[in-house]
Amino acid sequence: MNSFCKRVCLFIFLTYSCIPAAIAQQNDIPDHVRVSIRPGSLRSVLDQVQQHTSYSFAYNNEEIARVTDAGIKQGEYSLAEILQALEQKHRLDFQNRNGVIYVKQKKTGTSREIKGRVLDESGNPLPQANIIEKGTSNGVVTDMNGNFRMKLSGADAVILISYLGYLTREIRPGNKTELEVDLQPDASVLDEVVVTDRRNITEIKKPQMSVNRLSAEQIKRIPVVLGESDPLKSLLQLPGVTNAGEASSGFNVRGGAADQNLILLDGSPMFSDSHLFGFFSVFNADAISDMELYKGGIPSSFGGRVSSVLDVHQKNGDYQDFHMNGGIGLISSRLLAEGPYAKGKGSFLVAGRSSYAHLFLKLTDNDNSAYFYDLNTRLNYRFNENNTLFLSGYFGRDIFDIGNNFSSSYGNTMLNLRWKHDFSNNVSSDLSLIYSDYRFGLELESRDFLWDNAIESYSAKYDLRHYISENFNLHYGAHATYYDFNPGTLKPSGENSSINFEQLDKKYALEPAFYIDAEHEISEKLSVRYGLRYSMFYRYGQEDINRYENDRAVVFNPDFGIYEEGTPIGSTHYGSGESIASFDNLEPRIGVSYVLNDNTSVKASYNRMSQYLHLLSNTQSPTPVNIWTPSGPFIKPQLLDQVALGYFRNFKEEAYSLETEVFYKKVKNRIDYIDGAELIANNDIEQVILNGEARSYGLEILLRKNTGRLTGWIAYTLSRAEQRTPGRTPEETGINNGDWYLSPYDKLHNLAITGGYKLNDKWSFGGNFTFQTGQPYTFPKGQYEIGGIRVPNYTSRNEDRLPSYHHLDVSATYTPKPHKKKGWQGEWVFSIYNLYSRKNSASVSFRPNEDTGVNEALRLSIFGIIPSVSYNFKF
Amino acid sequence: MVSFKYIFLFIILTGLVSCEDVVDMDLDTEEPRLVIDAGIEWEKGTDGKRQTIKLTTTTDYYSSEIPPVSNAEVYVTNSNGTVFDFVETPGTGMYVCTGFVPVIGETYTLTVTVDGETYTASEQLMSVPEITRIEQEDDAGFLSDEIEVTFYYQDNPEENNHYMSKFETDFLIYPEYDINDDKFTQGNEMFDSFSHEDLETGDRLDITFYGISERFDNYMSLILEATDGGSFSTPPANVRGNLINTTNEENYAYGYFRLCETDMRSYVVE
């Protein structure tokens, strides 16, 4: 008997045990009429009563049809007993008027509301846990933070809190309006090897769509290169997400660019997502509890990037016991400590990770080093029921030191202080103060110079959640971020340097926003989430802004049909704090869901978003230099409109779920670069930038298997991503003759199959297969000779494609002592990346052979077959 | 200016588990287009009378032969209207002038007529500073195991200058070019260098140092980006020089008409 049946039976039993005590005010319904009932839907039970008695029913068909199991066992009952049971179980009200019994849904006005939070044994929130009022069909599930709220029928109501793999708890809230419930793991269930990840089960009723969640456990099950679990790489297994291939940073969501993803770590923006040019992400899988990727239908509480929001949550820290875990891998070692302080009022978490010092370098007798490290921290303190303080921090660096020639250091820093305050049972708030930066530094000794560039941001956010009724919730708030951009400082190193000191113009900007978001359940079937974000952007001095003829910083040369850098005709000085440019945008967001039945729904969404920051990059994936630039007099904010439609279904009692979506999106003012644009150390960046547009559309299918020994999913995406930069006047040709051309991240087909198999307590296996259409590429259409060198002749952009990209990876996890719950617990993870050693093309270069001088095409492939082993421990 | 991104990608490529192999790629070939390689080079200390202009067409990417264009009419005029004729060495596509008169700062116009279509371009003759000294370092390169030869010159603080260096040695089948400007080094002593893993004691390295125009700097940078292989970013398409087809604008030619003063040195690696 599976858990679902168990629950239903328990339900029925409880319902019946309540009946004798609850014979209430059914005065006008005689209890001498007895009917023999066969179990079935509510409708069939009512029909049976109609057939065998003189009573008939009047009801709203929709409300009644919803109840597929009336919950009445085979037997003979009095009419009063039947109605009593149905009233209790389904919150129905029966009124007898001359033999016609009117059936109505009970109003909830007399009930009271409680809210609470469900946590696991170490104080981490349990999302999608079930909360049911005992003896009724009244139930809710917790959100991603483990929070729930529900109406109870009275002061003596009892609630049951359950989560698969955990012992169900029964609680009588009494007069309490707020609860915090810890669940303990159910060892017996774990032994049965019934794995269910409730987080996978598709949310049918809520209007939110286009969102994918991955938990830390799922991330760790996915085999990866060199055994280094990677939250960002696991995103690539989801529909609609791709990247430029192996060892490339960033990711592309629904045909969007990498700089169009808003990456949040505990609510703070991260300006770069990877270590070592994209080999590894900045997220240490040990310190992460889960993450959500919003690809569309993005709530109005998020803004500032147009493609997606990746909301990454760090682990909370254990409020109960101190423990440590860690791992030793081929690339890095990790250590995490967490535990309570101040008698359980607070918890902390510190996680560190460092790679070894000679990554990828030939181990010769030189003093070269190349490595990365990062540090995640989390500190919580609960003052009382209504006030909690959270402190999150991140610090990461990549370090290179190559001979006496070259050294570099770069990375993100983030600090976030958040105060959660509940004003009342219905209003809660979060106040956050955030600092986040990205710095890049380089020293080239052979050229005698130092280079630095940075982006710094300071944010304040105030978010409120207002529960107005069971069917209507409001979220609203205000955000403001101040940015300080340093596009570059060039310094001579040493007295003999030929380089002059140069500070590129620093840029300053403020991005405030207000938003309001309503979750509105209009009827049992129809729910809507609608909101509005009003975002603003102000560029401030001190800065000198170039002036150009006709305000054109890029000029078109009609003789040669090319774009060239304009020549300034003067400049305007803006003093400190003086406004240079300002923008504002209204961003409506709406999502609708319509429930077809308990397991099926259709959803639709529209969102408009704006983006005021742009990453200067014309490489296939971002480089670590990462220069961000604000919108201003010559660079317009990017504006996106996206619509999506979806069909969602859980079937076989939620063992499988299916999510299908189609989307169309269009971005205005996507920046494009003129040929030969220098993006680094360019103080007049406006001279190489043109404003273009981008569009993408596609179909995504995600089929998941949520239960059993074998779990996993199949994700398939069929999509197209294009961009166009037309001429500004009829004479201008634009880029690529002003025609639409494929974005570098266009992937026609993208298939990812991810599976996990739990053989027994000691052994579990994982595997994934990825297939992607090769990325668009430009092949030469001939060659010619200039100055004695051979020049490949490229004509149209991205007309060709690299060969298709695919690989199969497997992993096995061995836990020697799976039942050990105290002391040292270890596990071995063995993995093989690219099992059949596919030589995937990272790039194809066209250049002559060094020995023969004959032109060749050279394929660069990064990873062949890569076996690896790592050891993880916990104590 | 040093291009940072290549520095980074270089690291990835040198050290990694990656591998590079030759693959068979079927490539289309567009209709042949005229290529005018018109580089007037006036070496310091010479009269600069003998100059050559090369006419070829585009061809299949894998072809080892570059087809020459014969029977064209080629001449250059200066601002006074003096005409310098370039005569083909028959069948070679090489058009030679033996009485050219180079003047720094003078504007010249090239006219080429092929198959009834006329192409023109104008450009100034750019000066170049002298190479002042040459130094050798034996522990250069990213892993400090290559020989590097560096030459120095004095930048003129009064103007914005653009420079090109060409390095030739026996083991290089094609010359290596480098482009530089004084944006961050205005008025300073500047340098350029060549290093290669195959560079050994006794090798002769020929250095040609050019003063070039800003427009040719832009053009040549695109050419070098295109020859770089296009692995990291979309390569520049249809790189246009300064030639205009005055008969039929659509049928443009590739190539560039540039005039540069040069300084040359030969260096034998010690």
PDB file of N, CA and C in Angstrom, chain A residues 534-593:
ATOM      1  N   TYR A 534       7.669  49.031 -10.945  1.00  0.00           N
ATOM      2  CA  TYR A 534       8.045  50.308 -11.523  1.00  0.00           C
ATOM      3  C   TYR A 534       9.525  50.497 -11.257  1.00  0.00           C
ATOM      4  N   SER A 535      10.324  50.404 -12.301  1.00  0.00           N
ATOM      5  CA  SER A 535      11.766  50.479 -12.104  1.00  0.00           C
ATOM      6  C   SER A 535      12.291  51.777 -12.702  1.00  0.00           C
ATOM      7  N   MET A 536      13.316  52.283 -12.071  1.00  0.00           N
ATOM      8  CA  MET A 536      13.916  53.538 -12.510  1.00  0.00           C
ATOM      9  C   MET A 536      15.429  53.375 -12.543  1.00  0.00           C
ATOM     10  N   PHE A 537      16.085  54.219 -13.302  1.00  0.00           N
ATOM     11  CA  PHE A 537      17.535  54.146 -13.377  1.00  0.00           C
ATOM     12  C   PHE A 537      18.081  55.546 -13.593  1.00  0.00           C
ATOM     13  N   TYR A 538      18.996  55.926 -12.746  1.00  0.00           N
ATOM     14  CA  TYR A 538      19.599  57.261 -12.834  1.00  0.00           C
ATOM     15  C   TYR A 538      21.106  57.141 -12.959  1.00  0.00           C
ATOM     16  N   ARG A 539      21.675  57.763 -13.998  1.00  0.00           N
ATOM     17  CA  ARG A 539      23.127  57.853 -14.145  1.00  0.00           C
ATOM     18  C   ARG A 539      23.560  59.184 -13.566  1.00  0.00           C
ATOM     19  N   TYR A 540      24.554  59.134 -12.705  1.00  0.00           N
ATOM     20  CA  TYR A 540      25.036  60.360 -12.077  1.00  0.00           C
ATOM     21  C   TYR A 540      26.483  60.642 -12.426  1.00  0.00           C
ATOM     22  N   GLY A 541      26.861  61.916 -12.349  1.00  0.00           N
ATOM     23  CA  GLY A 541      28.264  62.298 -12.451  1.00  0.00           C
ATOM     24  C   GLY A 541      28.965  61.945 -11.154  1.00  0.00           C
ATOM     25  N   GLN A 542      30.219  62.128 -11.061  1.00  0.00           N
ATOM     26  CA  GLN A 542      30.981  62.986 -11.909  1.00  0.00           C
ATOM     27  C   GLN A 542      31.491  62.232 -13.126  1.00  0.00           C
ATOM     28  N   GLU A 543      31.240  62.809 -14.299  1.00  0.00           N
ATOM     29  CA  GLU A 543      31.723  62.183 -15.517  1.00  0.00           C
ATOM     30  C   GLU A 543      31.672  63.184 -16.665  1.00  0.00           C
ATOM     31  N   ASP A 544      32.616  63.045 -17.587  1.00  0.00           N
ATOM     32  CA  ASP A 544      32.572  63.830 -18.825  1.00  0.00           C
ATOM     33  C   ASP A 544      31.973  62.941 -19.899  1.00  0.00           C
ATOM     34  N   ILE A 545      30.925  63.429 -20.526  1.00  0.00           N
ATOM     35  CA  ILE A 545      30.256  62.633 -21.559  1.00  0.00           C
ATOM     36  C   ILE A 545      30.542  63.259 -22.916  1.00  0.00           C
ATOM     37  N   ASN A 546      31.028  62.429 -23.831  1.00  0.00           N
ATOM     38  CA  ASN A 546      31.332  62.919 -25.181  1.00  0.00           C
ATOM     39  C   ASN A 546      30.065  63.360 -25.894  1.00  0.00           C
ATOM     40  N   ARG A 547      30.240  64.383 -26.744  1.00  0.00           N
ATOM     41  CA  ARG A 547      29.137  64.770 -27.631  1.00  0.00           C
ATOM     42  C   ARG A 547      29.532  64.414 -29.057  1.00  0.00           C
ATOM     43  N   TYR A 548      28.577  63.977 -29.826  1.00  0.00           N
ATOM     44  CA  TYR A 548      28.850  63.600 -31.207  1.00  0.00           C
ATOM     45  C   TYR A 548      27.864  64.307 -32.118  1.00  0.00           C
ATOM     46  N   GLU A 549      28.269  64.405 -33.373  1.00  0.00           N
ATOM     47  CA  GLU A 549      27.381  64.987 -34.367  1.00  0.00           C
ATOM     48  C   GLU A 549      26.135  64.118 -34.468  1.00  0.00           C
ATOM     49  N   ASN A 550      24.977  64.713 -34.455  1.00  0.00           N
ATOM     50  CA  ASN A 550      23.680  64.018 -34.496  1.00  0.00           C
ATOM     51  C   ASN A 550      23.541  62.969 -33.378  1.00  0.00           C
ATOM     52  N   ASP A 551      24.313  63.137 -32.321  1.00  0.00           N
ATOM     53  CA  ASP A 551      24.307  62.170 -31.224  1.00  0.00           C
ATOM     54  C   ASP A 551      24.667  60.754 -31.666  1.00  0.00           C
ATOM     55  N   ARG A 552      25.448  60.651 -32.711  1.00  0.00           N
ATOM     56  CA  ARG A 552      25.830  59.331 -33.211  1.00  0.00           C
ATOM     57  C   ARG A 552      27.276  59.041 -32.806  1.00  0.00           C
ATOM     58  N   ALA A 553      27.444  58.139 -31.845  1.00  0.00           N
ATOM     59  CA  ALA A 553      28.794  57.796 -31.413  1.00  0.00           C
ATOM     60  C   ALA A 553      29.431  56.795 -32.366  1.00  0.00           C
ATOM     61  N   VAL A 554      28.592  56.063 -33.092  1.00  0.00           N
ATOM     62  CA  VAL A 554      29.088  55.138 -34.106  1.00  0.00           C
ATOM     63  C   VAL A 554      28.645  55.713 -35.442  1.00  0.00           C
ATOM     64  N   VAL A 555      29.570  55.847 -36.365  1.00  0.00           N
ATOM     65  CA  VAL A 555      29.178  56.398 -37.661  1.00  0.00           C
ATOM     66  C   VAL A 555      29.266  55.336 -38.746  1.00  0.00           C
ATOM     67  N   PHE A 556      28.410  55.490 -39.723  1.00  0.00           N
ATOM     68  CA  PHE A 556      28.384  54.548 -40.830  1.00  0.00           C
ATOM     69  C   PHE A 556      29.164  55.142 -41.984  1.00  0.00           C
ATOM     70  N   ASN A 557      30.069  54.358 -42.526  1.00  0.00           N
ATOM     71  CA  ASN A 557      30.845  54.804 -43.671  1.00  0.00           C
ATOM     72  C   ASN A 557      30.231  54.170 -44.917  1.00  0.00           C
ATOM     73  N   PRO A 558      29.481  54.970 -45.693  1.00  0.00           N
ATOM     74  CA  PRO A 558      28.748  54.371 -46.817  1.00  0.00           C
ATOM     75  C   PRO A 558      29.679  53.878 -47.928  1.00  0.00           C
ATOM     76  N   ASP A 559      30.893  54.455 -48.017  1.00  0.00           N
ATOM     77  CA  ASP A 559      31.810  54.020 -49.070  1.00  0.00           C
ATOM     78  C   ASP A 559      32.177  52.550 -48.929  1.00  0.00           C
ATOM     79  N   PHE A 560      32.405  52.135 -47.685  1.00  0.00           N
ATOM     80  CA  PHE A 560      32.861  50.764 -47.468  1.00  0.00           C
ATOM     81  C   PHE A 560      31.793  49.910 -46.808  1.00  0.00           C
ATOM     82  N   GLY A 561      30.641  50.514 -46.532  1.00  0.00           N
ATOM     83  CA  GLY A 561      29.554  49.764 -45.911  1.00  0.00           C
ATOM     84  C   GLY A 561      29.912  49.260 -44.526  1.00  0.00           C
ATOM     85  N   ILE A 562      30.709  50.041 -43.787  1.00  0.00           N
ATOM     86  CA  ILE A 562      31.113  49.574 -42.458  1.00  0.00           C
ATOM     87  C   ILE A 562      30.810  50.631 -41.396  1.00  0.00           C
ATOM     88  N   TYR A 563      30.745  50.153 -40.144  1.00  0.00           N
ATOM     89  CA  TYR A 563      30.580  51.059 -39.022  1.00  0.00           C
ATOM     90  C   TYR A 563      31.943  51.407 -38.448  1.00  0.00           C
ATOM     91  N   GLU A 564      32.088  52.663 -38.073  1.00  0.00           N
ATOM     92  CA  GLU A 564      33.361  53.111 -37.516  1.00  0.00           C
ATOM     93  C   GLU A 564      33.111  53.924 -36.255  1.00  0.00           C
ATOM     94  N   GLU A 565      34.165  54.036 -35.461  1.00  0.00           N
ATOM     95  CA  GLU A 565      34.055  54.824 -34.247  1.00  0.00           C
ATOM     96  C   GLU A 565      33.879  56.299 -34.615  1.00  0.00           C
ATOM     97  N   GLY A 566      32.923  56.945 -33.956  1.00  0.00           N
ATOM     98  CA  GLY A 566      32.711  58.359 -34.218  1.00  0.00           C
ATOM     99  C   GLY A 566      33.784  59.200 -33.557  1.00  0.00           C
ATOM    100  N   THR A 567      33.890  60.441 -33.986  1.00  0.00           N
ATOM    101  CA  THR A 567      34.848  61.350 -33.370  1.00  0.00           C
ATOM    102  C   THR A 567      34.063  62.370 -32.553  1.00  0.00           C
ATOM    103  N   PRO A 568      34.364  62.492 -31.263  1.00  0.00           N
ATOM    104  CA  PRO A 568      33.610  63.433 -30.426  1.00  0.00           C
ATOM    105  C   PRO A 568      33.799  64.865 -30.926  1.00  0.00           C
ATOM    106  N   ILE A 569      32.732  65.668 -30.853  1.00  0.00           N
ATOM    107  CA  ILE A 569      32.865  67.079 -31.210  1.00  0.00           C
ATOM    108  C   ILE A 569      32.997  67.943 -29.960  1.00  0.00           C
ATOM    109  N   GLY A 570      33.080  67.293 -28.828  1.00  0.00           N
ATOM    110  CA  GLY A 570      33.237  68.018 -27.573  1.00  0.00           C
ATOM    111  C   GLY A 570      32.777  67.122 -26.449  1.00  0.00           C
ATOM    112  N   SER A 571      32.758  67.652 -25.233  1.00  0.00           N
ATOM    113  CA  SER A 571      32.233  66.840 -24.145  1.00  0.00           C
ATOM    114  C   SER A 571      31.534  67.732 -23.130  1.00  0.00           C
ATOM    115  N   THR A 572      30.614  67.130 -22.392  1.00  0.00           N
ATOM    116  CA  THR A 572      29.860  67.853 -21.384  1.00  0.00           C
ATOM    117  C   THR A 572      30.294  67.338 -20.024  1.00  0.00           C
ATOM    118  N   HIS A 573      30.604  68.257 -19.132  1.00  0.00           N
ATOM    119  CA  HIS A 573      31.021  67.842 -17.794  1.00  0.00           C
ATOM    120  C   HIS A 573      29.811  67.789 -16.870  1.00  0.00           C
ATOM    121  N   TYR A 574      29.663  66.694 -16.208  1.00  0.00           N
ATOM    122  CA  TYR A 574      28.619  66.557 -15.192  1.00  0.00           C
ATOM    123  C   TYR A 574      29.299  66.467 -13.840  1.00  0.00           C
ATOM    124  N   GLY A 575      28.864  67.312 -12.923  1.00  0.00           N
ATOM    125  CA  GLY A 575      29.486  67.345 -11.605  1.00  0.00           C
ATOM    126  C   GLY A 575      29.039  66.158 -10.766  1.00  0.00           C
ATOM    127  N   SER A 576      29.687  66.006  -9.633  1.00  0.00           N
ATOM    128  CA  SER A 576      29.365  64.909  -8.734  1.00  0.00           C
ATOM    129  C   SER A 576      27.882  64.963  -8.350  1.00  0.00           C
ATOM    130  N   GLY A 577      27.181  63.871  -8.579  1.00  0.00           N
ATOM    131  CA  GLY A 577      25.776  63.798  -8.210  1.00  0.00           C
ATOM    132  C   GLY A 577      24.820  64.397  -9.223  1.00  0.00           C
ATOM    133  N   GLU A 578      25.372  65.000 -10.267  1.00  0.00           N
ATOM    134  CA  GLU A 578      24.508  65.603 -11.292  1.00  0.00           C
ATOM    135  C   GLU A 578      23.963  64.512 -12.210  1.00  0.00           C
ATOM    136  N   SER A 579      22.686  64.644 -12.565  1.00  0.00           N
ATOM    137  CA  SER A 579      22.051  63.591 -13.351  1.00  0.00           C
ATOM    138  C   SER A 579      22.486  63.651 -14.808  1.00  0.00           C
ATOM    139  N   ILE A 580      22.921  62.522 -15.339  1.00  0.00           N
ATOM    140  CA  ILE A 580      23.375  62.446 -16.730  1.00  0.00           C
ATOM    141  C   ILE A 580      22.257  61.910 -17.617  1.00  0.00           C
ATOM    142  N   ALA A 581      21.601  60.891 -17.128  1.00  0.00           N
ATOM    143  CA  ALA A 581      20.507  60.290 -17.899  1.00  0.00           C
ATOM    144  C   ALA A 581      19.600  59.582 -16.923  1.00  0.00           C
ATOM    145  N   SER A 582      18.329  59.457 -17.281  1.00  0.00           N
ATOM    146  CA  SER A 582      17.436  58.688 -16.420  1.00  0.00           C
ATOM    147  C   SER A 582      16.426  57.939 -17.272  1.00  0.00           C
ATOM    148  N   PHE A 583      15.996  56.829 -16.756  1.00  0.00           N
ATOM    149  CA  PHE A 583      15.035  55.981 -17.455  1.00  0.00           C
ATOM    150  C   PHE A 583      14.023  55.492 -16.436  1.00  0.00           C
ATOM    151  N   ASP A 584      12.840  55.174 -16.895  1.00  0.00           N
ATOM    152  CA  ASP A 584      11.926  54.462 -16.026  1.00  0.00           C
ATOM    153  C   ASP A 584      11.017  53.572 -16.872  1.00  0.00           C
ATOM    154  N   ASN A 585      10.613  52.479 -16.280  1.00  0.00           N
ATOM    155  CA  ASN A 585       9.781  51.525 -17.000  1.00  0.00           C
ATOM    156  C   ASN A 585       8.745  50.928 -16.073  1.00  0.00           C
ATOM    157  N   LEU A 586       7.549  50.736 -16.619  1.00  0.00           N
ATOM    158  CA  LEU A 586       6.501  50.011 -15.905  1.00  0.00           C
ATOM    159  C   LEU A 586       6.548  48.581 -16.408  1.00  0.00           C
ATOM    160  N   GLU A 587       6.626  47.658 -15.483  1.00  0.00           N
ATOM    161  CA  GLU A 587       6.766  46.271 -15.888  1.00  0.00           C
ATOM    162  C   GLU A 587       5.593  45.451 -15.373  1.00  0.00           C
ATOM    163  N   PRO A 588       4.566  45.251 -16.181  1.00  0.00           N
ATOM    164  CA  PRO A 588       3.455  44.419 -15.748  1.00  0.00           C
ATOM    165  C   PRO A 588       3.816  42.931 -15.806  1.00  0.00           C
ATOM    166  N   ARG A 589       3.321  42.189 -14.872  1.00  0.00           N
ATOM    167  CA  ARG A 589       3.535  40.726 -14.850  1.00  0.00           C
ATOM    168  C   ARG A 589       2.197  40.077 -14.548  1.00  0.00           C
ATOM    169  N   ILE A 590       1.878  39.031 -15.243  1.00  0.00           N
ATOM    170  CA  ILE A 590       0.644  38.333 -14.922  1.00  0.00           C
ATOM    171  C   ILE A 590       0.793  36.842 -15.208  1.00  0.00           C
ATOM    172  N   GLY A 591       0.207  36.047 -14.330  1.00  0.00           N
ATOM    173  CA  GLY A 591       0.192  34.600 -14.523  1.00  0.00           C
ATOM    174  C   GLY A 591      -1.192  34.083 -14.164  1.00  0.00           C
ATOM    175  N   VAL A 592      -1.694  33.164 -14.957  1.00  0.00           N
ATOM    176  CA  VAL A 592      -3.034  32.617 -14.727  1.00  0.00           C
ATOM    177  C   VAL A 592      -2.945  31.116 -14.742  1.00  0.00           C
ATOM    178  N   SER A 593      -3.670  30.467 -13.816  1.00  0.00           N
ATOM    179  CA  SER A 593      -3.766  29.013 -13.924  1.00  0.00           C
ATOM    180  C   SER A 593      -5.226  28.612 -13.878  1.00  0.00           C
TER     181      SER A 593
END
